mmCIF file of C-alpha atoms in Angstrom:
data_model
loop_
_atom_site.group_PDB
_atom_site.id
_atom_site.type_symbol
_atom_site.label_atom_id
_atom_site.label_comp_id
_atom_site.label_asym_id
_atom_site.label_seq_id
_atom_site.Cartn_x
_atom_site.Cartn_y
_atom_site.Cartn_z
ATOM 1 C CA MET A 1161 -30.163 31.916 -31.326
ATOM 2 C CA SER A 1162 -33.942 31.678 -30.837
ATOM 3 C CA ASP A 1163 -35.821 33.052 -27.833
ATOM 4 C CA ASP A 1164 -36.318 29.464 -26.596
ATOM 5 C CA ASN A 1165 -32.545 29.091 -26.354
ATOM 6 C CA LYS A 1166 -31.956 32.506 -24.853
ATOM 7 C CA LEU A 1167 -28.826 32.643 -22.705
ATOM 8 C CA PRO A 1168 -29.177 33.227 -18.941
ATOM 9 C CA ASP A 1169 -28.639 36.775 -17.729
ATOM 10 C CA GLY A 1170 -24.973 37.667 -17.505
ATOM 11 C CA MET A 1171 -23.757 34.708 -19.608
ATOM 12 C CA ASN A 1172 -22.020 35.388 -22.879
ATOM 13 C CA PRO A 1173 -21.900 32.899 -25.774
ATOM 14 C CA GLU A 1174 -18.325 31.883 -24.918
ATOM 15 C CA ASP A 1175 -19.320 30.814 -21.392
ATOM 16 C CA PHE A 1176 -22.273 28.893 -22.733
ATOM 17 C CA GLU A 1177 -20.077 27.075 -25.233
ATOM 18 C CA ARG A 1178 -17.567 26.221 -22.519
ATOM 19 C CA PHE A 1179 -20.138 24.632 -20.209
ATOM 20 C CA ALA A 1180 -21.856 22.859 -23.068
ATOM 21 C CA ALA A 1181 -18.472 21.467 -24.127
ATOM 22 C CA LEU A 1182 -17.811 20.234 -20.580
ATOM 23 C CA PHE A 1183 -21.132 18.408 -20.616
ATOM 24 C CA GLU A 1184 -20.337 16.830 -23.972
ATOM 25 C CA GLN A 1185 -16.899 15.797 -22.693
ATOM 26 C CA ALA A 1186 -18.540 13.903 -19.854
ATOM 27 C CA ARG A 1187 -20.918 12.166 -22.251
ATOM 28 C CA ALA A 1188 -18.145 11.344 -24.693
ATOM 29 C CA ALA A 1189 -15.880 9.979 -21.949
ATOM 30 C CA MET A 1190 -18.610 7.598 -20.854
ATOM 31 C CA ALA A 1191 -19.447 6.664 -24.445
ATOM 32 C CA ASN A 1192 -15.822 5.676 -25.063
ATOM 33 C CA MET A 1193 -15.805 3.243 -22.136
ATOM 34 C CA PRO A 1194 -16.429 -0.469 -22.579
ATOM 35 C CA ALA A 1195 -19.984 -1.721 -22.096
ATOM 36 C CA GLY A 1196 -21.063 -1.939 -18.454
ATOM 37 C CA MET A 1197 -18.786 0.876 -17.282
ATOM 38 C CA ALA A 1198 -21.351 3.652 -16.909
ATOM 39 C CA ASN A 1199 -22.819 2.762 -13.519
ATOM 40 C CA GLY A 1200 -20.318 4.139 -11.028
ATOM 41 C CA VAL A 1201 -17.243 2.497 -9.538
ATOM 42 C CA ASN A 1202 -17.344 -1.019 -10.934
ATOM 43 C CA TRP A 1203 -14.907 -2.940 -8.747
ATOM 44 C CA GLN A 1204 -15.885 -6.265 -10.226
ATOM 45 C CA LEU A 1205 -14.860 -5.050 -13.654
ATOM 46 C CA ALA A 1206 -11.655 -3.572 -12.211
ATOM 47 C CA THR A 1207 -10.823 -7.009 -10.775
ATOM 48 C CA SER A 1208 -11.600 -8.659 -14.093
ATOM 49 C CA GLN A 1209 -9.376 -6.195 -15.911
ATOM 50 C CA ALA A 1210 -6.531 -6.770 -13.447
ATOM 51 C CA ARG A 1211 -6.816 -10.544 -13.770
ATOM 52 C CA THR A 1212 -6.900 -10.346 -17.562
ATOM 53 C CA LEU A 1213 -3.733 -8.256 -17.597
ATOM 54 C CA ALA A 1214 -2.090 -10.550 -15.024
ATOM 55 C CA ALA A 1215 -2.844 -13.584 -17.184
ATOM 56 C CA LYS A 1216 -0.861 -12.198 -20.123
ATOM 57 C CA GLY A 1217 2.522 -13.888 -20.110
ATOM 58 C CA ALA A 1218 1.674 -15.774 -16.928
ATOM 59 C CA THR A 1219 2.641 -19.402 -16.419
ATOM 60 C CA ALA A 1220 1.431 -22.141 -14.113
ATOM 61 C CA VAL A 1221 3.420 -23.053 -11.014
ATOM 62 C CA SER A 1222 6.295 -25.229 -12.192
ATOM 63 C CA GLU A 1223 7.233 -28.427 -10.395
ATOM 64 C CA PRO A 1224 10.874 -27.347 -9.862
ATOM 65 C CA ALA A 1225 9.688 -24.111 -8.210
ATOM 66 C CA ARG A 1226 7.208 -26.020 -6.060
ATOM 67 C CA LEU A 1227 9.925 -28.391 -4.831
ATOM 68 C CA ALA A 1228 12.381 -25.540 -4.238
ATOM 69 C CA ILE A 1229 9.865 -23.701 -2.070
ATOM 70 C CA GLN A 1230 8.940 -26.841 -0.128
ATOM 71 C CA ASN A 1231 12.615 -27.595 0.575
ATOM 72 C CA ALA A 1232 13.188 -24.009 1.611
ATOM 73 C CA GLU A 1233 10.190 -24.177 3.949
ATOM 74 C CA ASN A 1234 11.582 -27.252 5.707
ATOM 75 C CA ILE A 1235 14.960 -25.634 6.214
ATOM 76 C CA GLY A 1236 13.505 -22.218 7.014
ATOM 77 C CA SER A 1237 11.229 -23.477 9.785
ATOM 78 C CA LEU A 1238 14.195 -24.909 11.683
ATOM 79 C CA TRP A 1239 16.404 -21.882 11.190
ATOM 80 C CA LEU A 1240 13.662 -19.432 12.153
ATOM 81 C CA ASN A 1241 13.112 -21.253 15.442
ATOM 82 C CA ASN A 1242 16.554 -20.032 16.496
ATOM 83 C CA ALA A 1243 15.993 -16.481 15.281
ATOM 84 C CA THR A 1244 12.606 -15.611 16.801
ATOM 85 C CA ALA A 1245 10.474 -16.557 19.785
ATOM 86 C CA PHE A 1246 7.352 -16.712 17.617
ATOM 87 C CA SER A 1247 5.932 -20.164 16.923
ATOM 88 C CA GLU A 1248 6.366 -21.849 13.565
ATOM 89 C CA LEU A 1249 3.682 -21.994 10.909
ATOM 90 C CA THR A 1250 1.455 -25.039 10.726
ATOM 91 C CA THR A 1251 0.104 -24.546 7.196
ATOM 92 C CA GLU A 1252 1.999 -25.096 3.967
ATOM 93 C CA ALA A 1253 2.701 -22.094 1.790
ATOM 94 C CA LYS A 1254 0.188 -21.021 -0.814
ATOM 95 C CA LEU A 1255 1.597 -20.964 -4.359
ATOM 96 C CA LEU A 1256 -0.105 -18.424 -6.591
ATOM 97 C CA THR A 1257 -0.212 -17.631 -10.262
ATOM 98 C CA ARG A 1258 -0.202 -13.924 -11.053
ATOM 99 C CA GLU A 1259 -3.922 -14.052 -11.735
ATOM 100 C CA LEU A 1260 -4.691 -15.694 -8.401
ATOM 101 C CA TRP A 1261 -2.529 -13.136 -6.601
ATOM 102 C CA VAL A 1262 -4.785 -10.401 -8.004
ATOM 103 C CA ALA A 1263 -7.900 -12.226 -6.821
ATOM 104 C CA ASP A 1264 -6.485 -12.609 -3.312
ATOM 105 C CA ALA A 1265 -5.142 -9.066 -3.092
ATOM 106 C CA MET A 1266 -8.154 -7.195 -4.467
ATOM 107 C CA PRO A 1267 -10.392 -7.143 -1.341
ATOM 108 C CA LEU A 1268 -7.793 -5.316 0.749
ATOM 109 C CA ILE A 1269 -6.679 -3.097 -2.134
ATOM 110 C CA GLN A 1270 -10.278 -2.038 -2.745
ATOM 111 C CA ALA A 1271 -10.734 -1.184 0.933
ATOM 112 C CA LEU A 1272 -7.619 1.009 0.834
ATOM 113 C CA ALA A 1273 -8.338 2.687 -2.497
ATOM 114 C CA GLU A 1274 -12.107 3.188 -2.264
ATOM 115 C CA PRO A 1275 -11.944 6.382 -0.178
ATOM 116 C CA VAL A 1276 -9.753 7.975 -2.852
ATOM 117 C CA ALA A 1277 -11.990 6.708 -5.677
ATOM 118 C CA ASN A 1278 -15.084 8.103 -3.982
ATOM 119 C CA ARG A 1279 -13.429 11.457 -3.406
ATOM 120 C CA MET A 1280 -12.222 11.586 -6.997
ATOM 121 C CA SER A 1281 -15.650 10.896 -8.483
ATOM 122 C CA ALA A 1282 -17.363 13.288 -6.055
ATOM 123 C CA ALA A 1283 -14.844 16.026 -6.870
ATOM 124 C CA LEU A 1284 -15.532 15.731 -10.594
ATOM 125 C CA SER A 1285 -19.261 15.994 -9.946
ATOM 126 C CA GLU A 1286 -18.845 18.930 -7.548
ATOM 127 C CA HIS A 1287 -16.568 20.685 -9.998
ATOM 128 C CA LEU A 1288 -19.293 20.657 -12.630
ATOM 129 C CA GLU A 1289 -22.018 21.719 -10.203
ATOM 130 C CA GLN A 1290 -19.972 24.603 -8.800
ATOM 131 C CA ASN A 1291 -19.065 25.938 -12.218
ATOM 132 C CA VAL A 1292 -22.452 25.685 -13.911
ATOM 133 C CA PRO A 1293 -24.797 28.668 -13.410
ATOM 134 C CA GLU A 1294 -28.128 27.877 -11.828
ATOM 135 C CA GLU A 1295 -29.922 28.817 -15.047
ATOM 136 C CA LEU A 1296 -28.103 26.006 -16.881
ATOM 137 C CA SER A 1297 -28.663 23.223 -14.343
ATOM 138 C CA ALA A 1298 -31.885 22.101 -16.002
ATOM 139 C CA LEU A 1299 -30.254 22.202 -19.416
ATOM 140 C CA LEU A 1300 -27.345 19.998 -18.358
ATOM 141 C CA GLY A 1301 -29.562 17.595 -16.413
ATOM 142 C CA ASP A 1302 -27.607 14.551 -15.238
ATOM 143 C CA ALA A 1303 -24.181 15.844 -16.230
ATOM 144 C CA SER A 1304 -22.904 15.904 -12.640
ATOM 145 C CA GLY A 1305 -24.012 12.315 -12.104
ATOM 146 C CA LEU A 1306 -22.325 11.417 -15.355
ATOM 147 C CA MET A 1307 -19.088 13.017 -14.180
ATOM 148 C CA ARG A 1308 -19.305 11.125 -10.869
ATOM 149 C CA SER A 1309 -19.710 7.816 -12.704
ATOM 150 C CA ALA A 1310 -16.956 8.652 -15.164
ATOM 151 C CA GLY A 1311 -14.466 9.656 -12.453
ATOM 152 C CA GLY A 1312 -15.108 6.694 -10.188
ATOM 153 C CA THR A 1313 -15.099 4.186 -13.000
ATOM 154 C CA LEU A 1314 -11.961 5.528 -14.632
ATOM 155 C CA PHE A 1315 -10.218 5.385 -11.259
ATOM 156 C CA ALA A 1316 -11.252 1.753 -10.761
ATOM 157 C CA MET A 1317 -10.090 0.908 -14.281
ATOM 158 C CA GLN A 1318 -6.714 2.495 -13.638
ATOM 159 C CA LEU A 1319 -6.321 0.698 -10.325
ATOM 160 C CA GLY A 1320 -7.114 -2.572 -12.096
ATOM 161 C CA GLN A 1321 -4.365 -1.887 -14.611
ATOM 162 C CA ALA A 1322 -1.882 -1.033 -11.852
ATOM 163 C CA LEU A 1323 -2.723 -4.235 -9.970
ATOM 164 C CA GLY A 1324 -2.426 -6.304 -13.108
ATOM 165 C CA LYS A 1325 1.053 -4.913 -13.728
ATOM 166 C CA LEU A 1326 1.979 -5.265 -10.060
ATOM 167 C CA SER A 1327 1.131 -8.974 -10.240
ATOM 168 C CA ALA A 1328 4.183 -9.411 -12.462
ATOM 169 C CA GLU A 1329 6.467 -7.851 -9.827
ATOM 170 C CA VAL A 1330 5.388 -9.194 -6.404
ATOM 171 C CA LEU A 1331 7.293 -12.146 -4.981
ATOM 172 C CA SER A 1332 5.222 -13.060 -1.931
ATOM 173 C CA GLY A 1333 2.235 -12.214 0.237
ATOM 174 C CA GLY A 1334 4.058 -9.627 2.330
ATOM 175 C CA ASP A 1335 6.221 -8.266 -0.472
ATOM 176 C CA ILE A 1336 4.691 -4.780 -0.733
ATOM 177 C CA GLY A 1337 4.516 -4.294 3.019
ATOM 178 C CA LEU A 1338 0.779 -4.886 3.360
ATOM 179 C CA PRO A 1339 -0.827 -7.823 5.202
ATOM 180 C CA LEU A 1340 -2.867 -9.014 2.233
ATOM 181 C CA PHE A 1341 -4.127 -12.264 3.740
ATOM 182 C CA LYS A 1342 -6.228 -12.717 6.838
ATOM 183 C CA ASP A 1343 -5.102 -16.309 7.319
ATOM 184 C CA GLN A 1344 -1.601 -16.770 8.721
ATOM 185 C CA ARG A 1345 -0.115 -18.496 5.724
ATOM 186 C CA ALA A 1346 2.954 -17.816 3.619
ATOM 187 C CA ALA A 1347 2.218 -17.119 -0.056
ATOM 188 C CA PHE A 1348 4.469 -16.949 -3.095
ATOM 189 C CA VAL A 1349 4.229 -16.138 -6.804
ATOM 190 C CA PRO A 1350 6.745 -18.743 -8.095
ATOM 191 C CA GLN A 1351 6.934 -17.303 -11.617
ATOM 192 C CA ASN A 1352 8.077 -13.953 -10.242
ATOM 193 C CA LEU A 1353 10.437 -15.613 -7.770
ATOM 194 C CA ASP A 1354 12.092 -17.447 -10.668
ATOM 195 C CA ALA A 1355 12.426 -14.221 -12.638
ATOM 196 C CA PHE A 1356 13.914 -12.284 -9.711
ATOM 197 C CA ILE A 1357 16.331 -15.058 -8.751
ATOM 198 C CA SER A 1358 17.503 -15.508 -12.339
ATOM 199 C CA GLY A 1359 18.705 -11.912 -12.272
ATOM 200 C CA LEU A 1360 20.899 -12.515 -9.223
ATOM 201 C CA ASP A 1361 24.444 -13.774 -9.415
ATOM 202 C CA VAL A 1362 23.863 -16.313 -6.637
ATOM 203 C CA GLU A 1363 23.029 -19.982 -6.306
ATOM 204 C CA THR A 1364 19.330 -20.615 -6.950
ATOM 205 C CA ASP A 1365 18.771 -22.828 -3.922
ATOM 206 C CA GLN A 1366 20.261 -20.228 -1.572
ATOM 207 C CA ALA A 1367 18.077 -17.493 -3.027
ATOM 208 C CA PHE A 1368 14.954 -19.591 -2.588
ATOM 209 C CA ILE A 1369 15.839 -20.335 1.038
ATOM 210 C CA TYR A 1370 16.478 -16.666 1.833
ATOM 211 C CA LEU A 1371 13.289 -15.384 0.215
ATOM 212 C CA VAL A 1372 11.111 -18.120 1.686
ATOM 213 C CA ILE A 1373 12.498 -17.478 5.184
ATOM 214 C CA ARG A 1374 11.802 -13.777 4.785
ATOM 215 C CA GLU A 1375 8.148 -14.411 3.916
ATOM 216 C CA MET A 1376 7.766 -16.947 6.730
ATOM 217 C CA ALA A 1377 9.188 -14.457 9.238
ATOM 218 C CA HIS A 1378 6.635 -11.881 8.064
ATOM 219 C CA VAL A 1379 3.778 -14.356 8.527
ATOM 220 C CA ARG A 1380 5.026 -15.510 11.938
ATOM 221 C CA LEU A 1381 4.961 -11.910 13.113
ATOM 222 C CA PHE A 1382 1.358 -11.335 12.023
ATOM 223 C CA LYS A 1383 0.276 -14.725 13.335
ATOM 224 C CA HIS A 1384 1.638 -13.881 16.793
ATOM 225 C CA SER A 1385 0.491 -10.237 16.864
ATOM 226 C CA LYS A 1386 -3.143 -10.729 15.954
ATOM 227 C CA TRP A 1387 -3.862 -7.026 16.466
ATOM 228 C CA LEU A 1388 -1.237 -5.903 13.961
ATOM 229 C CA ARG A 1389 -3.069 -6.471 10.680
ATOM 230 C CA GLU A 1390 -6.095 -4.419 11.678
ATOM 231 C CA ALA A 1391 -3.842 -1.711 13.106
ATOM 232 C CA VAL A 1392 -1.980 -1.320 9.802
ATOM 233 C CA ILE A 1393 -5.178 -1.346 7.741
ATOM 234 C CA SER A 1394 -6.844 1.152 10.080
ATOM 235 C CA GLN A 1395 -3.918 3.558 9.837
ATOM 236 C CA ILE A 1396 -3.873 3.448 6.040
ATOM 237 C CA THR A 1397 -7.640 3.672 5.512
ATOM 238 C CA LYS A 1398 -7.846 6.628 7.912
ATOM 239 C CA TYR A 1399 -5.109 8.391 5.974
ATOM 240 C CA ALA A 1400 -6.757 7.619 2.627
ATOM 241 C CA ALA A 1401 -10.158 8.812 3.839
ATOM 242 C CA ASP A 1402 -8.675 12.249 4.566
ATOM 243 C CA ILE A 1403 -7.229 12.686 1.085
ATOM 244 C CA SER A 1404 -8.663 15.733 -0.647
ATOM 245 C CA ILE A 1405 -8.929 16.577 -4.331
ATOM 246 C CA ASP A 1406 -7.663 19.893 -5.700
ATOM 247 C CA ASN A 1407 -10.491 21.399 -7.759
ATOM 248 C CA SER A 1408 -8.170 23.916 -9.370
ATOM 249 C CA ARG A 1409 -6.150 21.058 -10.836
ATOM 250 C CA ILE A 1410 -9.332 19.504 -12.201
ATOM 251 C CA SER A 1411 -10.213 22.862 -13.789
ATOM 252 C CA GLU A 1412 -6.827 23.075 -15.467
ATOM 253 C CA PHE A 1413 -7.190 19.518 -16.727
ATOM 254 C CA ALA A 1414 -10.742 20.101 -18.011
ATOM 255 C CA GLU A 1415 -9.670 23.056 -20.141
ATOM 256 C CA ASP A 1416 -7.501 20.883 -22.389
ATOM 257 C CA PHE A 1417 -9.314 17.569 -21.964
ATOM 258 C CA ASP A 1418 -9.903 15.555 -25.135
ATOM 259 C CA PRO A 1419 -12.605 12.913 -24.477
ATOM 260 C CA ASN A 1420 -11.261 10.831 -27.344
ATOM 261 C CA ASN A 1421 -7.873 10.599 -25.632
ATOM 262 C CA THR A 1422 -8.451 8.247 -22.689
ATOM 263 C CA GLU A 1423 -4.683 8.069 -22.073
ATOM 264 C CA GLN A 1424 -4.880 11.684 -20.932
ATOM 265 C CA ILE A 1425 -7.033 10.676 -17.965
ATOM 266 C CA GLN A 1426 -4.893 7.613 -17.247
ATOM 267 C CA GLN A 1427 -1.750 9.719 -17.083
ATOM 268 C CA ALA A 1428 -3.432 12.230 -14.790
ATOM 269 C CA LEU A 1429 -4.555 9.488 -12.413
ATOM 270 C CA GLU A 1430 -1.184 7.703 -12.502
ATOM 271 C CA SER A 1431 0.660 10.891 -11.586
ATOM 272 C CA GLY A 1432 -1.761 11.839 -8.805
ATOM 273 C CA ALA A 1433 -2.420 15.106 -10.599
ATOM 274 C CA PHE A 1434 -5.782 15.709 -8.892
ATOM 275 C CA ILE A 1435 -4.690 14.980 -5.305
ATOM 276 C CA ALA A 1436 -4.197 18.066 -3.161
ATOM 277 C CA GLU A 1437 -1.135 18.756 -1.027
ATOM 278 C CA ARG A 1438 -1.109 16.875 2.281
ATOM 279 C CA SER A 1439 -2.498 18.642 5.323
ATOM 280 C CA GLU A 1440 -0.562 18.748 8.594
ATOM 281 C CA GLU A 1441 -2.863 16.041 9.972
ATOM 282 C CA GLN A 1442 -2.115 13.842 6.980
ATOM 283 C CA LYS A 1443 1.614 14.396 7.345
ATOM 284 C CA SER A 1444 1.363 13.229 10.949
ATOM 285 C CA ALA A 1445 -0.740 10.205 9.953
ATOM 286 C CA LEU A 1446 1.735 9.356 7.207
ATOM 287 C CA ALA A 1447 4.616 9.516 9.682
ATOM 288 C CA ASN A 1448 2.782 7.008 11.910
ATOM 289 C CA ILE A 1449 2.208 4.659 8.966
ATOM 290 C CA GLU A 1450 5.844 4.856 7.919
ATOM 291 C CA THR A 1451 6.978 4.156 11.488
ATOM 292 C CA THR A 1452 4.744 1.073 11.737
ATOM 293 C CA LEU A 1453 5.865 -0.279 8.362
ATOM 294 C CA ALA A 1454 9.505 0.406 9.234
ATOM 295 C CA LEU A 1455 9.139 -1.491 12.523
ATOM 296 C CA ILE A 1456 7.565 -4.462 10.730
ATOM 297 C CA GLU A 1457 10.056 -4.670 7.874
ATOM 298 C CA GLY A 1458 13.007 -3.839 10.107
ATOM 299 C CA TRP A 1459 12.130 -6.738 12.399
ATOM 300 C CA VAL A 1460 11.675 -9.060 9.409
ATOM 301 C CA ASP A 1461 15.078 -7.976 8.065
ATOM 302 C CA VAL A 1462 16.861 -8.723 11.332
ATOM 303 C CA VAL A 1463 15.160 -12.080 11.890
ATOM 304 C CA THR A 1464 15.841 -13.115 8.292
ATOM 305 C CA GLU A 1465 19.482 -12.103 8.635
ATOM 306 C CA ASP A 1466 19.852 -14.123 11.845
ATOM 307 C CA ALA A 1467 18.053 -17.143 10.386
ATOM 308 C CA THR A 1468 20.200 -17.243 7.229
ATOM 309 C CA LYS A 1469 23.640 -16.992 8.809
ATOM 310 C CA LEU A 1470 24.543 -20.394 7.393
ATOM 311 C CA LEU A 1471 23.892 -19.245 3.820
ATOM 312 C CA PRO A 1472 27.207 -18.178 2.238
ATOM 313 C CA ARG A 1473 25.471 -15.683 -0.099
ATOM 314 C CA ALA A 1474 22.896 -14.357 2.362
ATOM 315 C CA ALA A 1475 24.428 -10.872 2.488
ATOM 316 C CA ALA A 1476 24.348 -10.494 -1.293
ATOM 317 C CA ILE A 1477 20.747 -11.685 -1.528
ATOM 318 C CA GLY A 1478 19.703 -9.435 1.341
ATOM 319 C CA GLU A 1479 21.262 -6.390 -0.307
ATOM 320 C CA ALA A 1480 19.456 -7.167 -3.570
ATOM 321 C CA VAL A 1481 16.161 -7.371 -1.675
ATOM 322 C CA ARG A 1482 16.831 -4.049 0.065
ATOM 323 C CA ARG A 1483 17.678 -2.306 -3.224
ATOM 324 C CA ARG A 1484 14.527 -3.668 -4.816
ATOM 325 C CA ARG A 1485 12.383 -2.554 -1.895
ATOM 326 C CA ALA A 1486 13.975 0.902 -1.772
ATOM 327 C CA THR A 1487 13.216 1.722 -5.395
ATOM 328 C CA GLY A 1488 10.032 -0.205 -6.136
ATOM 329 C CA GLY A 1489 8.895 -1.003 -9.653
ATOM 330 C CA PRO A 1490 6.802 1.233 -11.937
ATOM 331 C CA ALA A 1491 3.583 -0.640 -11.116
ATOM 332 C CA GLU A 1492 4.145 -0.296 -7.373
ATOM 333 C CA GLN A 1493 4.790 3.417 -7.765
ATOM 334 C CA THR A 1494 1.553 3.797 -9.720
ATOM 335 C CA PHE A 1495 -0.353 1.883 -7.059
ATOM 336 C CA GLY A 1496 1.143 4.098 -4.355
ATOM 337 C CA THR A 1497 0.009 7.190 -6.239
ATOM 338 C CA LEU A 1498 -3.519 5.867 -6.672
ATOM 339 C CA VAL A 1499 -4.009 5.138 -2.971
ATOM 340 C CA GLY A 1500 -2.253 8.342 -2.008
ATOM 341 C CA LEU A 1501 0.878 7.134 -0.254
ATOM 342 C CA GLU A 1502 4.109 5.279 -0.797
ATOM 343 C CA LEU A 1503 4.416 1.948 0.973
ATOM 344 C CA ARG A 1504 8.181 2.125 1.366
ATOM 345 C CA PRO A 1505 9.187 2.887 4.966
ATOM 346 C CA ARG A 1506 11.686 5.714 5.003
ATOM 347 C CA ARG A 1507 13.420 4.662 8.241
ATOM 348 C CA LEU A 1508 13.886 1.002 7.478
ATOM 349 C CA ARG A 1509 17.633 0.848 8.093
ATOM 350 C CA GLU A 1510 17.295 2.694 11.416
ATOM 351 C CA ALA A 1511 14.488 0.364 12.510
ATOM 352 C CA SER A 1512 16.574 -2.677 11.569
ATOM 353 C CA ALA A 1513 19.489 -1.308 13.594
ATOM 354 C CA MET A 1514 17.189 -0.774 16.595
ATOM 355 C CA TRP A 1515 15.827 -4.344 16.525
ATOM 356 C CA ARG A 1516 19.353 -5.706 16.100
ATOM 357 C CA VAL A 1517 20.736 -3.899 19.142
ATOM 358 C CA ILE A 1518 17.681 -4.738 21.283
ATOM 359 C CA GLY A 1519 18.093 -8.438 20.472
ATOM 360 C CA ALA A 1520 21.793 -8.282 21.278
ATOM 361 C CA GLU A 1521 21.230 -6.484 24.588
ATOM 362 C CA VAL A 1522 18.174 -8.258 26.041
ATOM 363 C CA GLY A 1523 17.663 -11.397 23.922
ATOM 364 C CA ILE A 1524 15.111 -12.358 21.287
ATOM 365 C CA GLU A 1525 12.325 -13.252 23.735
ATOM 366 C CA LYS A 1526 12.161 -9.779 25.290
ATOM 367 C CA ARG A 1527 12.668 -8.229 21.877
ATOM 368 C CA ASP A 1528 9.769 -10.152 20.355
ATOM 369 C CA ALA A 1529 7.552 -9.575 23.402
ATOM 370 C CA LEU A 1530 7.308 -5.942 22.294
ATOM 371 C CA TRP A 1531 4.856 -7.173 19.634
ATOM 372 C CA ASP A 1532 2.457 -8.561 22.249
ATOM 373 C CA HIS A 1533 0.410 -5.354 22.479
ATOM 374 C CA PRO A 1534 0.305 -2.065 20.554
ATOM 375 C CA ASP A 1535 1.115 -0.102 23.707
ATOM 376 C CA LEU A 1536 4.468 -1.888 23.940
ATOM 377 C CA MET A 1537 5.593 -0.955 20.431
ATOM 378 C CA PRO A 1538 8.751 1.133 20.058
ATOM 379 C CA SER A 1539 8.196 4.753 19.123
ATOM 380 C CA GLU A 1540 9.878 6.888 16.498
ATOM 381 C CA ALA A 1541 12.115 8.220 19.273
ATOM 382 C CA ASP A 1542 13.097 4.644 20.187
ATOM 383 C CA ILE A 1543 14.118 4.009 16.590
ATOM 384 C CA ALA A 1544 16.416 7.016 16.743
ATOM 385 C CA ASP A 1545 17.818 6.037 20.153
ATOM 386 C CA PRO A 1546 16.788 2.721 21.774
ATOM 387 C CA THR A 1547 18.846 3.300 24.940
ATOM 388 C CA ARG A 1548 15.877 4.144 27.161
ATOM 389 C CA LEU A 1549 13.815 1.244 25.786
ATOM 390 C CA ILE A 1550 16.643 -1.207 26.420
ATOM 391 C CA ALA A 1551 17.008 0.044 29.993
ATOM 392 C CA LYS A 1552 13.288 -0.442 30.520
ATOM 393 C CA LEU A 1553 13.431 -4.003 29.155
ATOM 394 C CA ARG A 1554 16.297 -4.731 31.529
ATOM 395 C CA GLY A 1555 14.328 -3.350 34.451
ATOM 396 C CA GLU A 1556 16.896 -0.607 34.919
ATOM 397 C CA ASN A 1557 14.582 2.267 34.108
ATOM 398 C CA ASN A 1558 13.739 3.655 37.529
ATOM 399 C CA GLN A 1559 12.716 7.035 36.190
ATOM 400 C CA PRO A 1560 8.985 7.783 36.490
ATOM 401 C CA ASP A 1561 7.088 7.976 33.255
ATOM 402 C CA GLU A 1562 5.817 11.326 32.003
ATOM 403 C CA PHE A 1563 2.299 10.897 33.418
ATOM 404 C CA ASP A 1564 3.563 9.976 36.883
ATOM 405 C CA GLN A 1565 6.017 12.854 36.855
ATOM 406 C CA ALA A 1566 3.325 15.319 35.784
ATOM 407 C CA LEU A 1567 1.057 14.077 38.583
ATOM 408 C CA ARG A 1568 3.845 14.454 41.169
ATOM 409 C CA ASP A 1569 4.564 17.986 39.905
ATOM 410 C CA LEU A 1570 0.869 18.860 40.228
ATOM 411 C CA LEU A 1571 0.762 17.557 43.810
ATOM 412 C CA GLY A 1572 3.974 19.331 44.657
ATOM 413 C CA GLU A 1573 5.824 16.162 45.519
#
């Protein structure tokens, strides 16, 4: 080695080779990406990739499916009027191909996933900067920026692939528990509805009616509770923004990383290998998200069950929907890993039981009025035991609330 390439003090040849290899890995990873991928998180390209994948094997909306959904809407509107106090929808359902579902879903998905993508790319850059001696920073030049671009772009690519696959699984706008659309309008992916229904041992027309009513109930809820969509999004984005990346896991990955093996990075991202363990604050935030999602889906379950009492096979269809929601498909699991949380409420059955008993005890109008304002929403304790909430709705709760009691104690009353 010449004097011009003299190693920094304290660095042996093995260390130099290791850092030089890390720099070359970053360059090679970027070189192996498609053209236009080297400028940071390219969400437009992620959307394009998702739509391209969604288009494979996709079909246009068939006329039989269109008619089945329209018939189910007509029946469902009447039946839902007897099952909820919320007003009926005034806009026809939106029928989507898989590709169009991706286009409609991407804005919200990007908002939820971007905090994680930014943290991932920043962590890769910081990892390089923290592990490179000061004497080598000039030699490596823009390597940290390269790592930031590589991490963010690879994340966006992987999210695009997950969304593309998810487009083949979703049945409707509210199917994965997120309020994808700002406008209060039911939405369906008829090709996926056909596929799901064909796997059920029930009459096709009954299955269409059940599934359409379920989606319409979901939309009625969000149409009435205009605050709810932003509340859900705010909870999830706040949780995602607090996700941290485990640098030690990145170090372990970098040791064996082969830049020619892009599947290695994909598998790491899919498994959430770089995401650190949840903090106590995140665990609390996650519990709040799960409670909100359980309240939403539990209410939808109960209203759908009440509205489909005249369907002979409603129970069988409902159980199939619950099994599907409890397990989730591979694409949904990947998506959940990428954004840092699972979207399946853990206390769904308990929340359904709570809404059912509240409706039976005080009627659907008082039950549904709980959605009028976030301060009226049942708590996790109410899900476990709704007795106190029911007494309050009946006007029987004469006990002072905790604030009033604390004030009386302070004043010695």
